[in-house]
């Protein structure tokens, strides 16, 4: 291709950002493949073991931004033993050599040591953005290295990691000359930070757009921070609790009314009805409200708040808001696209009614634009779910978790098959589905038959026989991720996906009926699959494969597998 | 690779029943449930006679078709209510028209690495779980290769709150704790745990645990008041505070006739004092019902009370005599 055409193509490709689209571009012809690979700036690796850092850097020489995901999702729920893998260090070493101009690193479910963070801070002079979600292996010492050495840092986003939270001193490590911060999220760290250091940081970083502080920051401290940063777009409020004097209270109100650009609010750890009204001035502009940590808010508190939030698009709440709270949402937030209801007492230790089908229906009645639903409840009915699907046919993500495993329809005692049947039949754009409750193979027959756009399916305590999983493997043309636990699916089910696994990112099966022989057979029949079994020493029987993780890979079997991971 | 025997999920042909027994034996022997030995015995004798599906181990009450988790009182893990051992099909959580569904469940965790399984019995009713978790055994395949797992006694299933014998009128559903279920990240779980611990801690001052202000109205009073329930530890304190607050409104005189203090009997003291004016202390709970103050334990009261009302006169007639009677009976 001559250089003129190349230039044009590059200009055009600069506008193509989604990884899927860029992949398609690269398949057109060799020239396009070449232009694409040189011009790509961001690479997304959904499974760090599907490819090696060497292969990545060889194909894409000019990467500035990397997203890497490691452990299987069920590791978030303690189903993967520690030290399974997903260490970022080997990647960093290769990147240090091949991508010295690396600017952004976003990791999910990876293991990151303090040494790795130090190495990162030392190796990439222009490093700008670090995001760690659900990672482990580091402590706040590692954050000190980042704060001290990354002179051009614009983003530090630390969320829900399993880390050694030693102290909040890391925040004080940003030098006085440091002013580039735009996104700072430390809401999930528990240690106190030096408030003066925080205040000074916020004042001097004039481009700060997102600030999410942890719960050690009190209401009055928040007031002070907001006076320095009225330009904020997203705010995580800290505890939102303190006994304020009347003048502090009115000052707080004034400060919030100054935040004209705020569209997202979260935190509110100890928010009570007393201080929520200070948010009213910003509520009209709010599109995202995250109340999922506000454990003291009841249904009437939410009912009083939502009339002020008519433009809400995303709402996260706890089930303490109950059905009445959700009714209020349905009545006041017609633009709602995403609703997530989390359980306040997931272990069932407390008396919690939570939310039910009636609240779900109430929201769906008032919010026809719903696309993303995550709903934790203790009981549900087929009729309620069917109604929700009818009311909101544009749903793309439907995650229903009836928290008692294999619970039938609350009113009829029947399986919940028809509920999910209704969802897959009516919501034709469905991409992600999590099922729960008492389910027979019929649910899977429905899924296989109707869920033509389904990419991600999560199943637990469901099904009757191999046939269930077979329905899914034989249907669902776009399936990418399948995770199954505690279901009666065995070898026949596993092997029914033989043709499909290479087009999927991964399959997880735990506490099912798969044998080691079947795993070996699968591995031998499909060479570009890594078939891994996590052995549990407690199981006396070596023929059963308790935890099976299957994923496509061009990097061959793992070389860093710990002893308890058998690779076939 | 030789094809394993084709079996149904339970993994057994009708003839062989020992794995079920073994598993039931294991599980039941490992619990400190009061019903363990009887359950195992019953299963042993009955398993050969009845359909294996019926010997499946499930959580919760057998034959408990009622979906209402509040109604039934609780139980052992395997939910066999001794008094209610009605039918052979008693284990089925589903109405008969659907006998197969729910019959087969993965259960490997409980059988193998059981230290992970923690059954929490909470305060009582296990119905939800009973209607739901039907735990079959995949031991079948293991049975084929004849590797019997030794029963692991107490380590296997650790009951956090062995309160099978304690039942409250409105118990929470005791939920069995399964590893990694419900699927919530640990950060969120830990946050909720610490929040709930705070809210349940009566002793902490307002600042620590947040407050629980509820409106208090009294019939005939021109305005309402608010009290913070968190500042009181029991009904006595509450009623004393209310007396003070509303003393200016009471019409009759407080006939403090020196009745001894009743334990836990809420309304009694206020009743005594307001006896002459026929006032009754009531509260509105989360279901919007008006309840007499004092029936439930203090903690449960503060969790469910949304507002208070001091009812008087004609409205109180239905309630007052009962309360007065209680006082009289205690004398």
Coordinates of C-alpha atoms in Angstrom, one line a residue, chain B residues 42-265:
Chain B
X42 CA -35.2 -43.3 59.4
X43 CA -33.4 -42.9 56.1
X44 CA -31.7 -46.3 56.4
X45 CA -34.9 -48.1 57.0
X46 CA -36.9 -46.2 54.5
X47 CA -34.5 -45.9 51.7
X48 CA -34.8 -49.4 50.4
X49 CA -38.6 -49.2 50.5
X50 CA -39.1 -45.8 48.9
X51 CA -38.1 -43.9 45.9
X52 CA -34.6 -42.6 46.3
X53 CA -35.7 -39.2 45.5
X54 CA -37.5 -39.0 48.7
X55 CA -34.4 -39.8 50.7
X56 CA -32.6 -36.8 49.2
X57 CA -31.2 -34.5 51.6
X58 CA -32.6 -31.1 51.6
X59 CA -32.4 -28.1 53.7
X60 CA -35.5 -27.2 55.6
X61 CA -38.8 -28.8 56.4
X62 CA -40.1 -31.6 54.4
X63 CA -43.7 -31.3 53.3
X64 CA -43.5 -27.6 54.1
X65 CA -45.3 -26.3 51.1
X66 CA -45.9 -23.0 52.6
X67 CA -43.8 -20.5 50.9
X68 CA -44.0 -18.1 53.8
X69 CA -40.8 -18.2 55.6
X70 CA -42.2 -16.4 58.6
X71 CA -44.8 -18.8 59.5
X72 CA -43.0 -22.0 60.1
X73 CA -40.8 -22.5 63.0
X74 CA -37.5 -24.0 62.5
X75 CA -35.6 -27.0 62.5
X76 CA -32.6 -29.0 61.8
X77 CA -30.6 -28.7 58.7
X78 CA -32.2 -31.6 57.1
X79 CA -35.4 -30.2 58.1
X80 CA -37.1 -33.2 59.2
X81 CA -39.6 -32.0 61.6
X82 CA -40.1 -34.8 63.9
X83 CA -43.7 -34.0 64.7
X84 CA -44.5 -33.4 61.1
X85 CA -43.2 -36.6 59.6
X86 CA -46.2 -37.0 57.5
X87 CA -45.6 -38.5 54.2
X88 CA -43.0 -40.6 52.5
X89 CA -42.8 -37.9 50.0
X90 CA -42.3 -35.6 52.8
X91 CA -39.1 -34.3 51.5
X92 CA -40.4 -32.9 48.4
X93 CA -40.5 -29.2 48.5
X94 CA -42.6 -29.0 45.5
X95 CA -46.3 -29.8 44.9
X96 CA -46.7 -33.3 43.7
X97 CA -47.4 -32.3 40.1
X98 CA -43.7 -31.5 39.8
X99 CA -41.9 -34.2 41.5
X100 CA -38.9 -34.4 39.4
X101 CA -37.9 -30.8 39.3
X102 CA -35.6 -29.8 41.9
X103 CA -34.7 -33.4 42.7
X104 CA -31.2 -33.1 41.6
X105 CA -28.7 -30.7 42.9
X106 CA -25.0 -30.4 43.0
X107 CA -23.8 -31.1 46.4
X108 CA -20.1 -31.8 46.1
X109 CA -19.0 -29.2 48.5
X110 CA -20.8 -30.8 51.3
X111 CA -19.5 -34.1 50.6
X112 CA -15.9 -33.4 49.9
X113 CA -14.3 -30.3 51.2
X114 CA -16.8 -29.8 53.8
X115 CA -15.0 -27.5 56.0
X116 CA -16.1 -24.9 53.6
X117 CA -19.8 -25.4 54.1
X118 CA -21.1 -23.6 57.0
X119 CA -24.7 -24.0 57.9
X120 CA -26.1 -21.1 59.8
X121 CA -29.2 -21.8 61.5
X122 CA -30.2 -18.3 62.4
X123 CA -33.2 -18.0 64.7
X124 CA -35.5 -20.5 63.3
X125 CA -37.4 -21.1 60.2
X126 CA -35.6 -22.8 57.5
X127 CA -38.5 -22.9 55.2
X128 CA -37.1 -20.9 52.4
X129 CA -34.1 -23.0 52.1
X130 CA -36.2 -26.1 52.6
X131 CA -38.3 -25.2 49.7
X132 CA -35.3 -24.5 47.7
X133 CA -32.1 -26.3 48.2
X134 CA -32.5 -29.8 47.3
X135 CA -29.2 -31.4 47.7
X136 CA -28.6 -34.6 46.0
X137 CA -25.3 -36.3 46.0
X138 CA -22.9 -36.8 43.1
X139 CA -21.3 -39.5 45.1
X140 CA -22.7 -41.8 42.6
X141 CA -19.7 -41.6 40.4
X142 CA -17.4 -42.0 43.4
X143 CA -19.5 -44.9 44.4
X144 CA -18.7 -46.6 41.2
X145 CA -15.0 -46.4 41.8
X146 CA -15.7 -47.5 45.3
X147 CA -13.9 -44.9 47.2
X148 CA -16.0 -44.3 50.3
X149 CA -15.3 -41.0 51.9
X150 CA -14.8 -41.3 55.6
X151 CA -17.4 -39.4 57.5
X152 CA -16.0 -36.2 58.7
X153 CA -17.8 -35.3 61.8
X154 CA -18.0 -31.9 63.3
X155 CA -15.5 -30.3 61.0
X156 CA -17.8 -30.7 58.1
X157 CA -20.7 -28.5 58.9
X158 CA -20.2 -25.8 61.3
X159 CA -23.3 -24.3 62.6
X160 CA -22.9 -20.7 63.5
X161 CA -26.0 -20.4 65.4
X162 CA -27.3 -23.7 66.6
X163 CA -30.7 -22.5 67.6
X164 CA -32.8 -25.2 66.1
X165 CA -34.8 -25.3 69.2
X166 CA -35.4 -21.6 69.5
X167 CA -38.2 -20.1 67.6
X168 CA -39.4 -16.6 67.5
X169 CA -42.8 -15.7 66.4
X170 CA -41.4 -13.9 63.4
X171 CA -38.1 -15.6 62.7
X172 CA -35.8 -14.7 59.9
X173 CA -35.3 -17.5 57.5
X174 CA -32.3 -19.3 58.6
X175 CA -30.1 -19.3 55.5
X176 CA -27.6 -22.0 55.0
X177 CA -24.2 -20.5 54.1
X178 CA -22.7 -21.8 51.0
X179 CA -19.2 -20.9 50.0
X180 CA -19.3 -18.0 47.6
X181 CA -23.0 -17.6 47.8
X182 CA -24.7 -15.2 47.3
X183 CA -22.3 -13.9 44.8
X184 CA -21.1 -10.7 46.5
X185 CA -17.6 -9.5 46.6
X186 CA -15.9 -9.7 50.0
X187 CA -15.4 -5.9 50.2
X188 CA -19.1 -5.4 50.1
X189 CA -19.9 -8.3 52.4
X190 CA -17.5 -7.0 55.0
X191 CA -18.9 -3.5 54.7
X192 CA -22.4 -4.8 55.3
X193 CA -21.3 -6.9 58.2
X194 CA -19.7 -4.0 59.9
X195 CA -22.7 -1.7 59.2
X196 CA -25.1 -4.2 60.6
X197 CA -23.0 -4.8 63.6
X198 CA -23.1 -1.1 64.3
X199 CA -26.8 -0.8 63.9
X200 CA -27.4 -3.7 66.2
X201 CA -25.2 -2.4 68.9
X202 CA -27.6 -0.8 71.3
X203 CA -24.9 0.4 73.7
X204 CA -23.3 2.7 71.3
X205 CA -24.3 6.3 71.4
X206 CA -26.1 8.0 68.6
X207 CA -23.0 9.2 66.9
X208 CA -21.6 5.8 66.4
X209 CA -24.5 3.9 65.1
X210 CA -26.6 6.6 63.6
X211 CA -30.0 7.5 65.1
X212 CA -33.4 6.1 64.8
X213 CA -35.7 9.0 65.1
X214 CA -39.4 8.2 65.0
X215 CA -42.4 10.4 65.3
X216 CA -44.5 10.2 68.4
X217 CA -48.0 11.5 68.3
X218 CA -50.6 11.6 70.9
X219 CA -54.2 11.9 70.2
X220 CA -55.4 15.4 71.2
X221 CA -51.9 16.9 71.2
X222 CA -51.4 19.8 68.8
X223 CA -48.1 18.7 67.6
X224 CA -45.9 15.6 67.4
X225 CA -42.6 14.9 68.9
X226 CA -39.6 12.8 67.8
X227 CA -37.7 10.4 69.8
X228 CA -34.5 8.6 69.0
X229 CA -35.1 4.9 69.8
X230 CA -31.4 4.3 69.9
X231 CA -31.0 6.2 73.1
X232 CA -33.1 3.7 75.0
X233 CA -32.3 0.2 75.9
X234 CA -35.7 -1.1 76.8
X235 CA -39.4 -0.4 77.0
X236 CA -39.2 1.1 80.4
X237 CA -36.8 3.8 79.5
X238 CA -38.9 4.6 76.4
X239 CA -42.1 4.8 78.3
X240 CA -40.5 7.0 81.0
X241 CA -39.3 9.4 78.3
X242 CA -42.6 9.5 76.6
X243 CA -44.3 10.2 79.9
X244 CA -42.1 13.2 80.4
X245 CA -42.6 14.4 76.9
X246 CA -46.3 14.1 77.0
X247 CA -47.0 14.8 80.6
X248 CA -48.3 18.2 79.7
X249 CA -51.0 16.7 77.6
X250 CA -52.4 14.0 79.8
X251 CA -55.7 14.8 81.1
X252 CA -56.2 12.4 83.9
X253 CA -53.8 12.2 86.7
X254 CA -51.0 9.7 86.8
X255 CA -52.2 7.3 89.3
X256 CA -49.0 5.8 90.3
X257 CA -50.2 3.1 92.4
X258 CA -46.9 1.5 93.0
X259 CA -47.3 -1.6 90.8
X260 CA -44.1 -3.5 90.6
X261 CA -42.2 -3.2 87.3
X262 CA -42.9 -5.9 84.8
X263 CA -40.1 -7.4 83.0
X264 CA -40.3 -6.7 79.3
X265 CA -43.9 -5.8 79.5

